[in-house]
mmCIF file of C-alpha atoms in Angstrom:
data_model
loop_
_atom_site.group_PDB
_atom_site.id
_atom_site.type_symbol
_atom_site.label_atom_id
_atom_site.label_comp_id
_atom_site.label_asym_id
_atom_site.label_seq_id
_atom_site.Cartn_x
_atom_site.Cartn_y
_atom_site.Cartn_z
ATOM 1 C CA UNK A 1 0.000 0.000 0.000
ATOM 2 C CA UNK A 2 1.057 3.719 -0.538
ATOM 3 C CA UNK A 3 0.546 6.753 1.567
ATOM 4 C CA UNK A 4 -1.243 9.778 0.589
ATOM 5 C CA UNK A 5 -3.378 8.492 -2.736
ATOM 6 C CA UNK A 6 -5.854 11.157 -2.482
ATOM 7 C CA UNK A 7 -6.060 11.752 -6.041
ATOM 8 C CA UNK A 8 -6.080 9.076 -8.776
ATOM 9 C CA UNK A 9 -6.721 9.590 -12.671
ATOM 10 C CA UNK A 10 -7.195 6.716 -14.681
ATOM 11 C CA UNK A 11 -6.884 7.130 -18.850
ATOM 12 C CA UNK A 12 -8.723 5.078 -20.792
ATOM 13 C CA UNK A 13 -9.881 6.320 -23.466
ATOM 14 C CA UNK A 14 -11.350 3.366 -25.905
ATOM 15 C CA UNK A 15 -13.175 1.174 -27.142
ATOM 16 C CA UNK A 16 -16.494 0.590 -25.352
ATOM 17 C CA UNK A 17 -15.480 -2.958 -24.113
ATOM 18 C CA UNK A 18 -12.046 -1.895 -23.070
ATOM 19 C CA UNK A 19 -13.199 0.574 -20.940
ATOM 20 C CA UNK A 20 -16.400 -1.812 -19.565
ATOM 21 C CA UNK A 21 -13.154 -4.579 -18.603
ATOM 22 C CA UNK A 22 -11.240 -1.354 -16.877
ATOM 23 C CA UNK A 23 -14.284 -0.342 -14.997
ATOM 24 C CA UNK A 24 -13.632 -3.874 -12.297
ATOM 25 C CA UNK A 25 -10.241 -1.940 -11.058
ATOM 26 C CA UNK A 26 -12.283 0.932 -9.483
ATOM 27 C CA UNK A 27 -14.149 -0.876 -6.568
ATOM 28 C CA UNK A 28 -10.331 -2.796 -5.602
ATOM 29 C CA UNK A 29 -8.669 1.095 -5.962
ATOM 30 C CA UNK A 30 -11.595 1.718 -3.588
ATOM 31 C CA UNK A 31 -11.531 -0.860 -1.076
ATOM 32 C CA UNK A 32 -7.834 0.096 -0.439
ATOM 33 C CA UNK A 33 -7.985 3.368 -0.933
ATOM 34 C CA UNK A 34 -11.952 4.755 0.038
ATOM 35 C CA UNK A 35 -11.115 8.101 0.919
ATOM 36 C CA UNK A 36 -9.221 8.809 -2.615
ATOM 37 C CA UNK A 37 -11.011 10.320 -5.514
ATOM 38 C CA UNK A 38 -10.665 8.731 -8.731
ATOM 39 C CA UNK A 39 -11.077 10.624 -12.221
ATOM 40 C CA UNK A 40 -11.628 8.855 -15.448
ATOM 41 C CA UNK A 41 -10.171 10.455 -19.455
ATOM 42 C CA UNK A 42 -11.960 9.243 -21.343
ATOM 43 C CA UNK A 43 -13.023 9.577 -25.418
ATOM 44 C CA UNK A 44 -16.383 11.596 -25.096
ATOM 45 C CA UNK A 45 -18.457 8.983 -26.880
ATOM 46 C CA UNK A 46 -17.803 6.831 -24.233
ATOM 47 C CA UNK A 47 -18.356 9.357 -21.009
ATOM 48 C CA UNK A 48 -22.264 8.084 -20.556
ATOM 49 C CA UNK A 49 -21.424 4.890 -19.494
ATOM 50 C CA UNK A 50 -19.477 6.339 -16.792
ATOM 51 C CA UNK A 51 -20.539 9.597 -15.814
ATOM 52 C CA UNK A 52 -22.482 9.309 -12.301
ATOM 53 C CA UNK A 53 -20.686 6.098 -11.229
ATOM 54 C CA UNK A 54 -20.598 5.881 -7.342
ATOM 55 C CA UNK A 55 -16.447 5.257 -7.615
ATOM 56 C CA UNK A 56 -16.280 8.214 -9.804
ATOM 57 C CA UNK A 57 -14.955 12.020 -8.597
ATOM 58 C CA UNK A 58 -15.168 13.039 -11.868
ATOM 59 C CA UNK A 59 -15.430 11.425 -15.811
ATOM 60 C CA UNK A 60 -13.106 14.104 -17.923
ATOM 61 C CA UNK A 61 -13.532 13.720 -21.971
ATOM 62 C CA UNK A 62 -11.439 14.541 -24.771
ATOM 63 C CA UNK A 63 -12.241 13.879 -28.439
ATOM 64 C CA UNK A 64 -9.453 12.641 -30.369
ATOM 65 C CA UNK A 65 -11.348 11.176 -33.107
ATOM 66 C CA UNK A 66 -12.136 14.490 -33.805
ATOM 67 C CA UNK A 67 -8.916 15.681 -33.728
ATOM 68 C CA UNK A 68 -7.430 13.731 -36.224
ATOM 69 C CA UNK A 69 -10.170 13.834 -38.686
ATOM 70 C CA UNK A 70 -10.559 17.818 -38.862
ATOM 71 C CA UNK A 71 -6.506 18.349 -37.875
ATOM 72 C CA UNK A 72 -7.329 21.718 -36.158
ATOM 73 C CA UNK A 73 -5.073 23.436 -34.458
ATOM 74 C CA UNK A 74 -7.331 25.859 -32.259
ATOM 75 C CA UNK A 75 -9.192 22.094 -31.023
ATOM 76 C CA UNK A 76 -5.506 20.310 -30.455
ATOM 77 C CA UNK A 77 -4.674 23.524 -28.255
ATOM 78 C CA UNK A 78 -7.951 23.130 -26.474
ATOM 79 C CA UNK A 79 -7.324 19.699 -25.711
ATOM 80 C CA UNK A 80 -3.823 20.257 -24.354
ATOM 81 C CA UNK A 81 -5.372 23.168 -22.180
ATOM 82 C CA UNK A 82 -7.915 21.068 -21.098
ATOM 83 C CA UNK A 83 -6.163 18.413 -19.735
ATOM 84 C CA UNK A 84 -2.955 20.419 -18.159
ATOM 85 C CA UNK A 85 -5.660 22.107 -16.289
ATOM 86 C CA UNK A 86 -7.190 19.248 -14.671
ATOM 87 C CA UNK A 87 -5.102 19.733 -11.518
ATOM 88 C CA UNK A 88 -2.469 17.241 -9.247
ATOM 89 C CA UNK A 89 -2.586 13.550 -9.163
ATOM 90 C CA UNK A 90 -0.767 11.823 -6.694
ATOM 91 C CA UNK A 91 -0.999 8.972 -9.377
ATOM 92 C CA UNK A 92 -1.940 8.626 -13.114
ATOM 93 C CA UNK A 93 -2.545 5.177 -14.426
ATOM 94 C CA UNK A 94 -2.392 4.819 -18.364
ATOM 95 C CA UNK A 95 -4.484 1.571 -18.652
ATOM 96 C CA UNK A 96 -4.304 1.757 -22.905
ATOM 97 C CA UNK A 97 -0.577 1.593 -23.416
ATOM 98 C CA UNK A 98 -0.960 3.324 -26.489
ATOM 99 C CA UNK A 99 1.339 6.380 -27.343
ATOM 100 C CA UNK A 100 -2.069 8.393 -27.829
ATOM 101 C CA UNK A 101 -3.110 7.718 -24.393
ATOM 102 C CA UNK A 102 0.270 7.753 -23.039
ATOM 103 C CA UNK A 103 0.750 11.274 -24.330
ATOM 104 C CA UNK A 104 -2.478 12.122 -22.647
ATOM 105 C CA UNK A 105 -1.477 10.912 -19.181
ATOM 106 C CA UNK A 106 1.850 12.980 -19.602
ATOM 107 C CA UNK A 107 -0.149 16.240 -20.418
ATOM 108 C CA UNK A 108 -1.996 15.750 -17.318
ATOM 109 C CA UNK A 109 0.762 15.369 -15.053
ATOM 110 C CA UNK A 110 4.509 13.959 -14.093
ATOM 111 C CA UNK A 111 3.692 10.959 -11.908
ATOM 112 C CA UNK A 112 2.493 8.738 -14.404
ATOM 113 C CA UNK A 113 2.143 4.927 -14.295
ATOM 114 C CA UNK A 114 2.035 2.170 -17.042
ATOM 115 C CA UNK A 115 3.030 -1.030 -19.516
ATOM 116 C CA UNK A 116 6.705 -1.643 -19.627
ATOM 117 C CA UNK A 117 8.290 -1.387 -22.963
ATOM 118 C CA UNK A 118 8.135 -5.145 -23.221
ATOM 119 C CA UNK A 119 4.425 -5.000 -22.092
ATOM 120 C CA UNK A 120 2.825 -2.726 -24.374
ATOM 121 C CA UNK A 121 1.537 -2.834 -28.313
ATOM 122 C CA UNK A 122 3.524 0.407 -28.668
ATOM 123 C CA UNK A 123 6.910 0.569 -27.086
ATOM 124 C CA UNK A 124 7.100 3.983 -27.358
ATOM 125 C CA UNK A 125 4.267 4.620 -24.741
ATOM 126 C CA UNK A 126 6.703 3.423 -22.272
ATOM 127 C CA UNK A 127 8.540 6.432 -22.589
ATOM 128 C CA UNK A 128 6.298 8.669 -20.820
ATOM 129 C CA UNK A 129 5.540 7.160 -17.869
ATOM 130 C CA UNK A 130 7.341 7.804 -14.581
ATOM 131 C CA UNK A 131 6.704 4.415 -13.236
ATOM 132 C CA UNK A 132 5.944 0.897 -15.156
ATOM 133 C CA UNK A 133 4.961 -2.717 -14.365
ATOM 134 C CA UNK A 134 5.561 -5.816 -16.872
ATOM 135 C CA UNK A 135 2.625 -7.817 -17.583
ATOM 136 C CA UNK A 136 3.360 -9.919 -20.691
ATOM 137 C CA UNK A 137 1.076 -8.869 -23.759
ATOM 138 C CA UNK A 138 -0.365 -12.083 -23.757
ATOM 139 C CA UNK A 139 -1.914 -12.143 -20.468
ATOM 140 C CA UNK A 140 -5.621 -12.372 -20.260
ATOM 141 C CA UNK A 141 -6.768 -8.748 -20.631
ATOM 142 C CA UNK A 142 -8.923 -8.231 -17.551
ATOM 143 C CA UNK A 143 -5.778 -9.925 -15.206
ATOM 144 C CA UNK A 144 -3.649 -7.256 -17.297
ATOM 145 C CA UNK A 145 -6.101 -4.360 -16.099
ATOM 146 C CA UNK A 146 -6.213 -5.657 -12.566
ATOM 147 C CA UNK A 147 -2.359 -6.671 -12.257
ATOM 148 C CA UNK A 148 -1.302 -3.236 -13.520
ATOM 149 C CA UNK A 149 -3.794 -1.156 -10.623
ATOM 150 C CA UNK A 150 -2.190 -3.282 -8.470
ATOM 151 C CA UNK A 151 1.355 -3.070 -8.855
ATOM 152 C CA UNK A 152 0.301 0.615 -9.541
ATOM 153 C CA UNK A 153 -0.806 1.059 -6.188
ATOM 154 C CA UNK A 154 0.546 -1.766 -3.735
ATOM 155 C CA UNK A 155 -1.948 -3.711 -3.259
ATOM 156 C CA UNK A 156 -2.622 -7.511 -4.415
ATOM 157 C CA UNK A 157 -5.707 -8.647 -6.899
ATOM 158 C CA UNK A 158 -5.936 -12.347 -8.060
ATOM 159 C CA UNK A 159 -8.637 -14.473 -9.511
ATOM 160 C CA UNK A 160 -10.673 -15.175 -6.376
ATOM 161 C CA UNK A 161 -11.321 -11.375 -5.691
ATOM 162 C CA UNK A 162 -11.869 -11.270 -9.547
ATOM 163 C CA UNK A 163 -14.444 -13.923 -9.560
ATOM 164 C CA UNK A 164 -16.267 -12.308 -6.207
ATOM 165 C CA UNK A 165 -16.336 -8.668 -7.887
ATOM 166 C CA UNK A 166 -19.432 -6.889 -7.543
ATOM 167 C CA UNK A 167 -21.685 -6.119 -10.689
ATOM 168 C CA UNK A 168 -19.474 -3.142 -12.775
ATOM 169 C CA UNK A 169 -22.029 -0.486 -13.138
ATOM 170 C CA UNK A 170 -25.444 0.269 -11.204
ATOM 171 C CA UNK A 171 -28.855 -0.741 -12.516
ATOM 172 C CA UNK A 172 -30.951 2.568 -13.829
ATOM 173 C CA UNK A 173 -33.524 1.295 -15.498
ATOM 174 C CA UNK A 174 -36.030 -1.450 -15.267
ATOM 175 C CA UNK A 175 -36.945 -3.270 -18.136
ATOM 176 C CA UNK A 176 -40.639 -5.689 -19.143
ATOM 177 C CA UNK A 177 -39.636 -9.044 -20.464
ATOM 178 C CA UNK A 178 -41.471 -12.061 -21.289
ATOM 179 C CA UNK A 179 -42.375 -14.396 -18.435
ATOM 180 C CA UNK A 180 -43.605 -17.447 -20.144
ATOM 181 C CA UNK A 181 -40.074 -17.741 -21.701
ATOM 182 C CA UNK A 182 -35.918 -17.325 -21.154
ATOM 183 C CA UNK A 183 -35.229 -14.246 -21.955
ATOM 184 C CA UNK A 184 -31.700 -14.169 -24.117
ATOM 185 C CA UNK A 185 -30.057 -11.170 -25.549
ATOM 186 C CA UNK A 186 -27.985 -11.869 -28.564
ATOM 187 C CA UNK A 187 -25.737 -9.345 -29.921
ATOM 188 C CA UNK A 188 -25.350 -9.262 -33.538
ATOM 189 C CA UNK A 189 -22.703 -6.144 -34.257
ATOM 190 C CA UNK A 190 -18.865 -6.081 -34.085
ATOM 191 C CA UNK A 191 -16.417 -3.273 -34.649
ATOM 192 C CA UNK A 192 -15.196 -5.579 -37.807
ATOM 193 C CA UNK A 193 -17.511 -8.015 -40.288
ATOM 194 C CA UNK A 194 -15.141 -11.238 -39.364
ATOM 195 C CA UNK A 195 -16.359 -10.876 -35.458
ATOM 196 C CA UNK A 196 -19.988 -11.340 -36.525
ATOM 197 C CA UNK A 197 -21.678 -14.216 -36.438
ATOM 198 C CA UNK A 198 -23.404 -14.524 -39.402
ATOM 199 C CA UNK A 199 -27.308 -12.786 -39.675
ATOM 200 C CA UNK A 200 -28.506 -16.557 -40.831
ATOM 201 C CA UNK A 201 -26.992 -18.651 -38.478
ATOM 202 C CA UNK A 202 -28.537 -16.358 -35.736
ATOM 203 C CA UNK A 203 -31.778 -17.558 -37.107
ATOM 204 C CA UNK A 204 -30.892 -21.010 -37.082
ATOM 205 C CA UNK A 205 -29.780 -20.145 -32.932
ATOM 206 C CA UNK A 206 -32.768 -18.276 -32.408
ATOM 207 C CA UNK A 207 -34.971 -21.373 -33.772
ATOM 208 C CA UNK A 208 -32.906 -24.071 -31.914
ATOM 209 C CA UNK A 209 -33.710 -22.312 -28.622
ATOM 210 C CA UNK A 210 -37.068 -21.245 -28.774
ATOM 211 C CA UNK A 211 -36.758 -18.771 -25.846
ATOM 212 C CA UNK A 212 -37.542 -15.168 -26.280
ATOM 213 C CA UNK A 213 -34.777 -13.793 -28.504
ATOM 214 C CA UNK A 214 -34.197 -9.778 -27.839
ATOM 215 C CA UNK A 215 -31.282 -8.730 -30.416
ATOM 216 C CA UNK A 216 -29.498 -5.787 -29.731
ATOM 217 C CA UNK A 217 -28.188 -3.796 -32.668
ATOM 218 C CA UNK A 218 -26.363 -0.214 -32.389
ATOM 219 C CA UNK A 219 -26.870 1.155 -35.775
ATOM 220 C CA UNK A 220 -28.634 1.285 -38.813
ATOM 221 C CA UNK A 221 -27.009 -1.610 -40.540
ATOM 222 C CA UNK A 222 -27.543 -3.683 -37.467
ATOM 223 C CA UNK A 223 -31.114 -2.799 -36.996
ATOM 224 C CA UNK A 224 -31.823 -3.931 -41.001
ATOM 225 C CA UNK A 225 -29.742 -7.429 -39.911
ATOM 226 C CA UNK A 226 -31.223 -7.663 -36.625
ATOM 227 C CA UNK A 227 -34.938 -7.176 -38.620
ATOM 228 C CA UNK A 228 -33.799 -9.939 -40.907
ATOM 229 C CA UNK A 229 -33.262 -12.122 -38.035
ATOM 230 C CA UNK A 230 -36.618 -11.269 -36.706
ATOM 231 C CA UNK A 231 -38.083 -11.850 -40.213
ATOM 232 C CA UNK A 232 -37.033 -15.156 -40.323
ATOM 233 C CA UNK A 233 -37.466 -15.962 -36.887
ATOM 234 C CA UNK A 234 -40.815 -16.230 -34.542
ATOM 235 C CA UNK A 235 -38.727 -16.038 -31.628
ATOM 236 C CA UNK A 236 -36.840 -13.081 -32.726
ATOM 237 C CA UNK A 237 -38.054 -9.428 -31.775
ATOM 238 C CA UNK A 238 -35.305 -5.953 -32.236
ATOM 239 C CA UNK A 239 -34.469 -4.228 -28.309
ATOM 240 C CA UNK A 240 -35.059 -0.796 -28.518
ATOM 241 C CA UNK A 241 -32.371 1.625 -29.512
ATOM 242 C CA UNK A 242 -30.913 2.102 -26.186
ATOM 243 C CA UNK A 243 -28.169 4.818 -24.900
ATOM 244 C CA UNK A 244 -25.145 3.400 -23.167
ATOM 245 C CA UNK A 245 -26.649 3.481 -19.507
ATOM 246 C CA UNK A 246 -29.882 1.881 -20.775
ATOM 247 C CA UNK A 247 -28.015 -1.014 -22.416
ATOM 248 C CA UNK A 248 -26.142 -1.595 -19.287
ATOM 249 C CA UNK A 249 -29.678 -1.566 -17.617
ATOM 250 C CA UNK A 250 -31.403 -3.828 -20.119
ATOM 251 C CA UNK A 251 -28.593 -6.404 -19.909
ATOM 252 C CA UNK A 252 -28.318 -6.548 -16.595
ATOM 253 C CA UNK A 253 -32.120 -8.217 -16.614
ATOM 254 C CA UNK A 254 -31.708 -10.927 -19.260
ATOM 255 C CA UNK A 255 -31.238 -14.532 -18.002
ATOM 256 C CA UNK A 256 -28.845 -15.019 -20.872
ATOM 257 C CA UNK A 257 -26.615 -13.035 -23.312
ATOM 258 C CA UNK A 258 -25.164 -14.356 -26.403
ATOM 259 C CA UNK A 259 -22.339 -12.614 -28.308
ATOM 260 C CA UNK A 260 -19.623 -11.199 -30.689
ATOM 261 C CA UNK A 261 -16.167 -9.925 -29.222
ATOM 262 C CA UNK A 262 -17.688 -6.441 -28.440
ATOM 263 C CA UNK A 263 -18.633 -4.082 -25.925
ATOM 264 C CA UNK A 264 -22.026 -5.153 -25.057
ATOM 265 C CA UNK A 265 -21.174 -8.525 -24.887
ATOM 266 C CA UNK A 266 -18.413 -7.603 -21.972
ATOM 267 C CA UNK A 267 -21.411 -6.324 -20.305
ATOM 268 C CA UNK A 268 -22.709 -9.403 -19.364
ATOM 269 C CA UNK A 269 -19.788 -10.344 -17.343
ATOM 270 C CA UNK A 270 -19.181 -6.923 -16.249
ATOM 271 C CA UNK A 271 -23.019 -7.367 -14.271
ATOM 272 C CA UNK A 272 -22.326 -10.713 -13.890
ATOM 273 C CA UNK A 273 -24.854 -12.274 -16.061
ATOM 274 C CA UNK A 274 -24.466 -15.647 -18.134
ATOM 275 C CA UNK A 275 -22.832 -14.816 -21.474
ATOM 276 C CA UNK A 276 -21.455 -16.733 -24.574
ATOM 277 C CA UNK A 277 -18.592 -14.806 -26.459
ATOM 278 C CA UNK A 278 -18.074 -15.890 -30.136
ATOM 279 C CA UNK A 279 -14.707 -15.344 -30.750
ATOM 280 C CA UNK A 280 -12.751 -15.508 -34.553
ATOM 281 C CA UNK A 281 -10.551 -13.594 -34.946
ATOM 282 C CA UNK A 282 -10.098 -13.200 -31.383
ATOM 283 C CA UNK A 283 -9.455 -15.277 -28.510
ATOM 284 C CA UNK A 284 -10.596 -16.231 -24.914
ATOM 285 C CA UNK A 285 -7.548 -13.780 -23.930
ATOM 286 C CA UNK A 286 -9.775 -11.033 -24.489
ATOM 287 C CA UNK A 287 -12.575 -11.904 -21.901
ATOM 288 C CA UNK A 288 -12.629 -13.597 -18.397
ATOM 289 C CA UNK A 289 -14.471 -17.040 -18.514
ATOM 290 C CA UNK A 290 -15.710 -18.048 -15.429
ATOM 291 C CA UNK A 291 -18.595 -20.738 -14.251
ATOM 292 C CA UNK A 292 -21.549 -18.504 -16.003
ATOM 293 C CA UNK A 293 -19.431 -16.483 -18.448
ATOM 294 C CA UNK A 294 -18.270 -18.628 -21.333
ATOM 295 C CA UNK A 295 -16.153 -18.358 -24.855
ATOM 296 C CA UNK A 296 -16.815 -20.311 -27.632
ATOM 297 C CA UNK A 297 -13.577 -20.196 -30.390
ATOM 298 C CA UNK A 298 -13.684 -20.757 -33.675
ATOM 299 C CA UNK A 299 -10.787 -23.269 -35.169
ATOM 300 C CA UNK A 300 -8.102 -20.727 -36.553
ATOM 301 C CA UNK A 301 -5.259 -19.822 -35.095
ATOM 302 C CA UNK A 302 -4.361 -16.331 -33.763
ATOM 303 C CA UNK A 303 -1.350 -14.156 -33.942
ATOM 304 C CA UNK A 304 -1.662 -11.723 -30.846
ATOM 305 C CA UNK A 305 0.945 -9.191 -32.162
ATOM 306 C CA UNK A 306 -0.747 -9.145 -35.396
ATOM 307 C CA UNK A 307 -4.610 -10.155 -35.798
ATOM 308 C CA UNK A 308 -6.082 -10.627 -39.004
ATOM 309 C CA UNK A 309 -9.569 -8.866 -39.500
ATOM 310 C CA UNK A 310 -9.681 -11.321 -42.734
ATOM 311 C CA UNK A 311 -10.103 -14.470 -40.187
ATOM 312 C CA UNK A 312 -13.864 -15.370 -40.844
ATOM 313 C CA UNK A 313 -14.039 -18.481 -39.142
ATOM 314 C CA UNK A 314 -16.059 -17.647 -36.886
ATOM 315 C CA UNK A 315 -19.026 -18.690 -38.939
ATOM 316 C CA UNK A 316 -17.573 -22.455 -38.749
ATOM 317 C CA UNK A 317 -18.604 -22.298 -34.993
ATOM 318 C CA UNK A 318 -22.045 -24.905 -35.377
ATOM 319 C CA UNK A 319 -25.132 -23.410 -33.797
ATOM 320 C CA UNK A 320 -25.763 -26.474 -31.717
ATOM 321 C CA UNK A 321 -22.527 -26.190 -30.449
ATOM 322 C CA UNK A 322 -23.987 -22.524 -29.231
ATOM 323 C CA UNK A 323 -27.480 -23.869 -28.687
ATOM 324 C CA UNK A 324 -25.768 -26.752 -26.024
ATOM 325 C CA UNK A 325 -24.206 -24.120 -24.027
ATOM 326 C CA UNK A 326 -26.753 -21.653 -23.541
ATOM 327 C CA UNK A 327 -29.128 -24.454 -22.534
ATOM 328 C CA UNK A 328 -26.838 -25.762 -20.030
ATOM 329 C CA UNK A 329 -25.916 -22.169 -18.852
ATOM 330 C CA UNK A 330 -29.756 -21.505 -18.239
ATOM 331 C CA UNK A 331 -30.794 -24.966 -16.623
ATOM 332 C CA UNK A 332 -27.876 -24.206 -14.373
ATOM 333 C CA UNK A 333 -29.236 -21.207 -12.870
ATOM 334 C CA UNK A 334 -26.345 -19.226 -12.056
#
């Protein structure tokens, strides 16, 4: 343990799932630390899902996306203002290890904290942190998250504590589902075509389980495949469009969730409901499988240091193999 944490910022600025996976850290940083305030960078379209959480002093956004599309000076010199004037940290934990959000921990202060050269995608992040832990690259990434708070800070996390954690984010909304049937969530988007399970084979899933099938779908392309789906299959209706806090919400109430390698499927574990991850191009490194929360892989192989968005094997995984898991997932009741 260290003396005097009273302030802690924590940069992490992407993707939706990463950041869902980085939220466990805050109730350990809190447990050994409850009087310190902790202060989240993060990329604006992201801020929602945060912004209000009980751990939470304050959520501060940026917009880098932004940035680099319009290349404006006056905005870059905003940014920079914006985050050397967000005051002292006794600590700043980089929990990206990229050199964009290892810049951005350096603009908001000296005592900075991350990867180690040998422990990062980008070496050069390294180079701007004070402090650094090694936690090999190919370490599952939630241990990575957890293991580099905790060297961080001086305190010890393993996989009992992990398995114990409380639900990520609080409940705000309640939801009506069916109660004559299971009610299983299935999310049909990815951030890349090769980590979605094909729109057809979802039909065949939805058929072969016969439970009330609720598909989530985050934009318009998703909402045509997810209406295809529910074309083609009687127990197949859309969710609504749902904000970030209401899909936490909504999740949080199904018995079941079934999923790409994406945000919303981290969810489910995050609230620590039953989940299936489909995983390609991916692997099982990139979610925590535990007695309810499962990953199915496909049969390629997978180069960490270099993953191939062409890998579309995930459409060899066979729906009963899905269909077998979900049904043993929901008879077990956990």
């Amino acid at each position: 343990m260290k003396t005097d944490m009273n302030k802690i910022a924590i940069v992490r600025l992407s993707a939706l799932g990463d950041i869902v996976n980085s939220a466990l850290v805050l109730q350990f940083i809190h447990k050994h630390y409850p009087n310190a305030e902790i202060e989240w960078i993060t990329e604006e379209l992201f801020a929602p899902l945060l912004q209000g959480h009980p751990l939470l002093h304050k959520v501060h956004t940026i917009n880098l996306k932004r940035l680099k599309k319009e290349k404006s000076l006056t905005l870059l010199k905003e940014t920079i203002s914006k985050l050397r004037s967000l005051g002292e940290f006794d600590l700043i934990i980089d929990m990206q290890g990229l050199l964009k959000s290892a810049i951005v921990a350096r603009l908001i202060g000296k005592n900075t904290h991350g990867f180690d050269k040998d422990s990062s995608r980008e070496a050069l992040s390294s180079l701007f942190y004070k402090t650094s832990s090694h936690i090999a690259y190919t370490q599952n990434v939630i241990k990575r998250n957890c293991f580099l708070v905790a060297d961080a800070l001086g305190f010890l996390i393993d996989d009992a504590m992990i398995l114990a954690k409380e639900p990520l984010f609080e409940i705000g909304q309640q939801f009506s589902f069916n109660q004559e049937r299971k009610n299983i969530a299935i999310v049909i988007g990815a951030s890349w075509e090769s980590k979605k399970y094909p729109k057809e084979r979802v039909v065949e899933l939805s058929n072969a389980l016969k439970e009330n099938i609720l598909l989530i779908w985050g934009n318009e392309t998703e909402r045509e495949e997810a209406a295809f789906i529910a074309e083609h299959s009687e127990y197949a209706i859309l969710a609504p469009k749902l904000s970030l806090p209401e899909l936490v919400s909504f999740i949080s109430q199904v018995d079941l969730l079934i999923g790409n390698d994406t945000g919303p499927t981290h969810m489910a574990w995050a609230q620590n409901i039953p989940s299936i991850t489909l995983l390609g191009p991916t692997t099982t490194r990139m979610i925590y499988e535990t007695p309810k929360n499962r990953g199915i892989k496909s049969p390629s192989s997978v180069n960490l240091n270099k993953i191939d968005k062409n890998d579309f094997s995930l459409q060899e995984i066979e729906v009963e193999r899905i269909a077998q898991n979900a049904r043993e997932l929901l008879s077990d009741g956990i």
